[in-house]
Amino acid sequence: MRLLRGGARVAGRIVEVEAYLGAKDLASHAAGGRRTARNEVMYGPPGLAYVYFTYGMHFCVNVVCGRVDEPVAVLIRALEPLEGIAMMRRRRLAARGRAKSPLHPEDLCSGPARLCQSLGIHGGLNGVDMTISPNLFVERVPGTSALESLVRTGPRIGLGDAGNWTAAPLRFHLDGSRHVSR
DNA sequence: ATGACGATTTACT
DNA sequence: GTAAATCGTCATA
């Protein structure tokens, strides 16, 4: 699968995701059935983009996957850059201000907030239909498949204490990809 | 009204 | 490994 940003035509292959499985998932923004202005689109139909702002400075993007009123979503954590790499680099450099460390190709989209910088994903895209919108969509890459043997699983990253759910193996990434988050 | 806390990134010791 | 940056959101009062 790949994530594509329209207009400037910037795209990447999805190589790392995390699943958030509804009201029972204590690590989810919708844990316990919490429903607020911020997470409202998680309760919408599948295919919507749930874009949220966090840590006072970063955006992250999810694909809503559950039925209406079921807050299931998949957080896109990393991409392998495919198109518009020069644009990605420009946006990342701009977002970092005058950072000192070098910006390697594998630093462009290897993290949920990094990929949002590279693709120019912001709060204005919250709620867009990713199956239709020319601005932001996900599509299958012809001739490819996520073979189970190439996908590894593990605990989700960056969670606080989420009880039983803290260590649930709901992070999935392509084995051996240099573009997954560190 | 207030305060604690992030589904993170970056730099520094 | 530890810590700073930085502010919207949410629970509590």
Short mmCIF file of C-alpha atoms (C1' of nucleotides) in Angstrom, two decimals:
data_model
loop_
_atom_site.label_atom_id
_atom_site.label_comp_id
_atom_site.label_asym_id
_atom_site.label_seq_id
_atom_site.Cartn_x
_atom_site.Cartn_y
_atom_site.Cartn_z
CA MET A 1 0.00 0.00 0.00
CA ARG A 2 1.11 3.52 -0.48
CA LEU A 3 0.15 6.93 0.82
CA LEU A 4 -0.10 9.72 -1.72
CA ARG A 5 -0.38 13.47 -1.33
CA GLY A 6 -1.92 15.15 -4.34
CA GLY A 7 -0.90 18.38 -6.00
CA ALA A 8 2.84 18.20 -5.59
CA ARG A 9 2.56 14.43 -6.05
CA VAL A 10 4.49 13.21 -3.06
CA ALA A 11 4.17 9.54 -2.19
CA GLY A 12 5.62 6.75 -0.12
CA ARG A 13 5.21 3.03 0.47
CA ILE A 14 3.73 2.29 3.88
CA VAL A 15 6.33 0.27 5.78
CA GLU A 16 5.19 0.68 9.39
CA VAL A 17 1.80 1.05 11.07
CA GLU A 18 0.13 0.62 14.44
CA ALA A 19 -3.45 -0.50 15.09
CA TYR A 20 -5.76 1.08 17.66
CA LEU A 21 -8.64 -1.25 18.30
CA GLY A 22 -11.64 0.60 19.60
CA ALA A 23 -13.11 1.50 22.97
CA LYS A 24 -11.53 -1.51 24.69
CA ASP A 25 -8.00 -0.49 23.63
CA LEU A 26 -6.63 1.45 26.59
CA ALA A 27 -3.87 3.03 24.50
CA SER A 28 -6.30 4.59 22.04
CA HIS A 29 -7.49 8.17 22.00
CA ALA A 30 -10.93 6.55 22.12
CA ALA A 31 -10.17 4.35 25.15
CA GLY A 32 -13.25 3.65 27.19
CA GLY A 33 -15.43 5.00 24.41
CA ARG A 34 -14.17 8.53 24.91
CA ARG A 35 -15.64 10.70 22.17
CA THR A 36 -14.56 14.33 21.89
CA ALA A 37 -14.16 17.02 19.28
CA ARG A 38 -10.58 15.90 18.71
CA ASN A 39 -11.20 12.19 18.07
CA GLU A 40 -14.65 12.51 16.51
CA VAL A 41 -13.55 11.30 13.07
CA MET A 42 -12.39 7.99 14.58
CA TYR A 43 -16.11 7.25 14.93
CA GLY A 44 -16.79 7.98 11.29
CA PRO A 45 -16.85 5.61 8.29
CA PRO A 46 -13.72 3.71 7.22
CA GLY A 47 -11.37 5.53 4.88
CA LEU A 48 -11.38 8.86 6.65
CA ALA A 49 -8.12 10.49 7.69
CA TYR A 50 -7.78 11.09 11.41
CA VAL A 51 -5.11 13.79 11.73
CA TYR A 52 -4.22 14.92 15.23
CA PHE A 53 -1.82 17.43 16.74
CA THR A 54 0.40 16.40 19.62
CA TYR A 55 3.26 17.54 21.82
CA GLY A 56 2.44 21.09 20.88
CA MET A 57 4.23 20.75 17.55
CA HIS A 58 3.56 17.57 15.59
CA PHE A 59 0.85 16.09 13.40
CA CYS A 60 0.21 12.37 12.94
CA VAL A 61 -2.14 10.66 10.49
CA ASN A 62 -4.38 7.59 10.86
CA VAL A 63 -6.66 5.77 8.49
CA VAL A 64 -10.04 5.11 10.09
CA CYS A 65 -10.82 1.41 9.67
CA GLY A 66 -13.86 0.56 11.77
CA ARG A 67 -17.56 0.73 11.03
CA VAL A 68 -19.41 3.89 11.91
CA ASP A 69 -19.37 4.40 15.69
CA GLU A 70 -16.50 1.91 16.12
CA PRO A 71 -13.31 3.90 16.83
CA VAL A 72 -10.77 1.68 15.07
CA ALA A 73 -7.84 3.31 13.28
CA VAL A 74 -4.38 2.59 11.92
CA LEU A 75 -1.59 5.06 12.61
CA ILE A 76 0.83 5.41 9.71
CA ARG A 77 4.28 5.41 11.30
CA ALA A 78 6.73 5.26 8.41
CA LEU A 79 7.04 5.40 4.64
CA GLU A 80 9.65 4.45 2.11
CA PRO A 81 9.86 7.57 -0.09
CA LEU A 82 8.76 6.89 -3.67
CA GLU A 83 7.91 10.20 -5.31
CA GLY A 84 8.59 13.87 -4.63
CA ILE A 85 11.70 13.23 -2.58
CA ALA A 86 13.10 16.70 -3.24
CA MET A 87 9.86 18.19 -1.90
CA MET A 88 10.05 15.96 1.15
CA ARG A 89 13.55 17.15 1.87
CA ARG A 90 12.53 20.79 1.46
CA ARG A 91 9.63 20.43 3.85
CA ARG A 92 11.65 18.52 6.43
CA LEU A 93 14.44 21.06 6.37
CA ALA A 94 11.95 23.90 6.73
CA ALA A 95 10.22 22.18 9.65
CA ARG A 96 13.49 21.55 11.46
CA GLY A 97 14.59 25.16 11.30
CA ARG A 98 18.35 25.24 11.40
CA ALA A 99 19.06 21.81 12.71
CA LYS A 100 22.62 20.61 12.58
CA SER A 101 22.37 16.89 12.01
CA PRO A 102 22.48 15.62 8.42
CA LEU A 103 19.20 14.67 6.78
CA HIS A 104 19.57 11.20 5.29
CA PRO A 105 16.99 9.71 2.92
CA GLU A 106 15.89 7.35 5.70
CA ASP A 107 15.19 10.36 7.93
CA LEU A 108 12.49 11.77 5.65
CA CYS A 109 9.52 9.60 6.60
CA SER A 110 10.75 7.32 9.41
CA GLY A 111 8.27 8.40 12.06
CA PRO A 112 4.61 9.43 12.25
CA ALA A 113 5.33 13.14 12.59
CA ARG A 114 8.25 13.10 10.16
CA LEU A 115 6.11 11.67 7.36
CA CYS A 116 3.49 14.31 8.00
CA GLN A 117 6.13 16.99 7.59
CA SER A 118 7.40 15.42 4.35
CA LEU A 119 3.91 15.13 2.87
CA GLY A 120 2.69 18.45 4.20
CA ILE A 121 -0.09 16.79 6.20
CA HIS A 122 -1.76 19.15 8.68
CA GLY A 123 -4.92 19.57 10.72
CA GLY A 124 -6.85 20.87 7.74
CA LEU A 125 -6.81 17.35 6.30
CA ASN A 126 -8.57 15.87 9.33
CA GLY A 127 -11.69 14.03 8.20
CA VAL A 128 -10.94 13.88 4.47
CA ASP A 129 -12.01 10.72 2.66
CA MET A 130 -8.76 9.00 1.72
CA THR A 131 -10.50 6.73 -0.76
CA ILE A 132 -11.57 9.71 -2.86
CA SER A 133 -9.70 12.89 -2.00
CA PRO A 134 -7.14 14.00 -4.58
CA ASN A 135 -5.29 15.70 -1.72
CA LEU A 136 -4.60 12.61 0.34
CA PHE A 137 -5.23 8.99 -0.44
CA VAL A 138 -4.10 5.44 0.12
CA GLU A 139 -3.89 2.90 -2.64
CA ARG A 140 -2.73 -0.59 -3.30
CA VAL A 141 0.54 -0.79 -5.21
CA PRO A 142 -0.02 -3.07 -8.21
CA GLY A 143 1.99 -6.25 -8.16
CA THR A 144 2.92 -6.10 -4.51
CA SER A 145 1.64 -7.80 -1.41
CA ALA A 146 2.54 -7.71 2.25
CA LEU A 147 3.75 -11.26 2.62
CA GLU A 148 3.36 -12.39 6.18
CA SER A 149 6.94 -13.58 6.33
CA LEU A 150 8.14 -10.06 5.60
CA VAL A 151 6.04 -8.38 8.26
CA ARG A 152 7.17 -8.30 11.86
CA THR A 153 5.14 -7.31 14.86
CA GLY A 154 5.90 -5.81 18.23
CA PRO A 155 4.63 -3.51 20.97
CA ARG A 156 3.41 -0.08 19.99
CA ILE A 157 5.76 2.85 20.54
CA GLY A 158 5.47 5.88 22.79
CA LEU A 159 2.54 4.72 24.88
CA GLY A 160 2.08 5.57 28.50
CA ASP A 161 0.78 2.90 30.85
CA ALA A 162 -2.14 1.32 29.01
CA GLY A 163 -2.54 -1.71 31.27
CA ASN A 164 -2.94 -4.98 29.37
CA TRP A 165 -2.73 -3.14 26.11
CA THR A 166 0.67 -1.53 26.62
CA ALA A 167 2.61 -4.49 25.24
CA ALA A 168 0.05 -5.80 22.76
CA PRO A 169 1.80 -6.68 19.47
CA LEU A 170 -0.06 -4.12 17.38
CA ARG A 171 2.88 -2.50 15.62
CA PHE A 172 3.59 -3.92 12.18
CA HIS A 173 6.59 -3.16 10.01
CA LEU A 174 8.36 -4.47 6.95
CA ASP A 175 11.27 -6.58 8.06
CA GLY A 176 14.63 -5.09 7.16
CA SER A 177 13.34 -1.77 5.86
CA ARG A 178 15.72 1.10 6.48
CA HIS A 179 12.75 3.44 6.57
CA VAL A 180 11.03 2.30 9.76
CA SER A 181 11.15 4.53 12.85
CA ARG A 182 13.97 4.14 15.32
"C1'" DA B 1 -9.93 28.35 35.67
"C1'" DT B 2 -6.29 25.21 36.16
"C1'" DG B 3 -2.99 21.65 35.57
"C1'" DA B 4 -1.19 17.40 33.77
"C1'" DC B 5 -0.19 15.09 29.75
"C1'" DG B 6 0.84 13.47 25.40
"C1'" DA B 7 0.17 7.51 19.37
"C1'" DT B 8 7.23 12.89 18.89
"C1'" DT B 9 11.53 14.72 17.44
"C1'" DT B 10 15.86 16.59 18.28
"C1'" DA B 11 19.90 17.73 20.76
"C1'" DC B 12 22.97 17.03 24.37
"C1'" DT B 13 25.82 14.40 28.27
"C1'" DG C 1 20.54 7.44 28.05
"C1'" DT C 2 18.28 12.01 29.52
"C1'" DA C 3 15.93 16.31 28.59
"C1'" DA C 4 13.94 20.22 26.15
"C1'" DA C 5 10.70 22.11 23.00
"C1'" DT C 6 5.77 23.63 23.00
"C1'" DC C 7 0.57 23.97 23.22
"C1'" DG C 8 -4.14 21.88 22.37
"C1'" DT C 9 -7.01 18.85 24.79
"C1'" DC C 10 -9.32 16.89 28.58
"C1'" DA C 11 -10.51 15.83 33.31
"C1'" DT C 12 -11.15 18.04 37.64
"C1'" DA C 13 -13.00 21.72 40.35
#
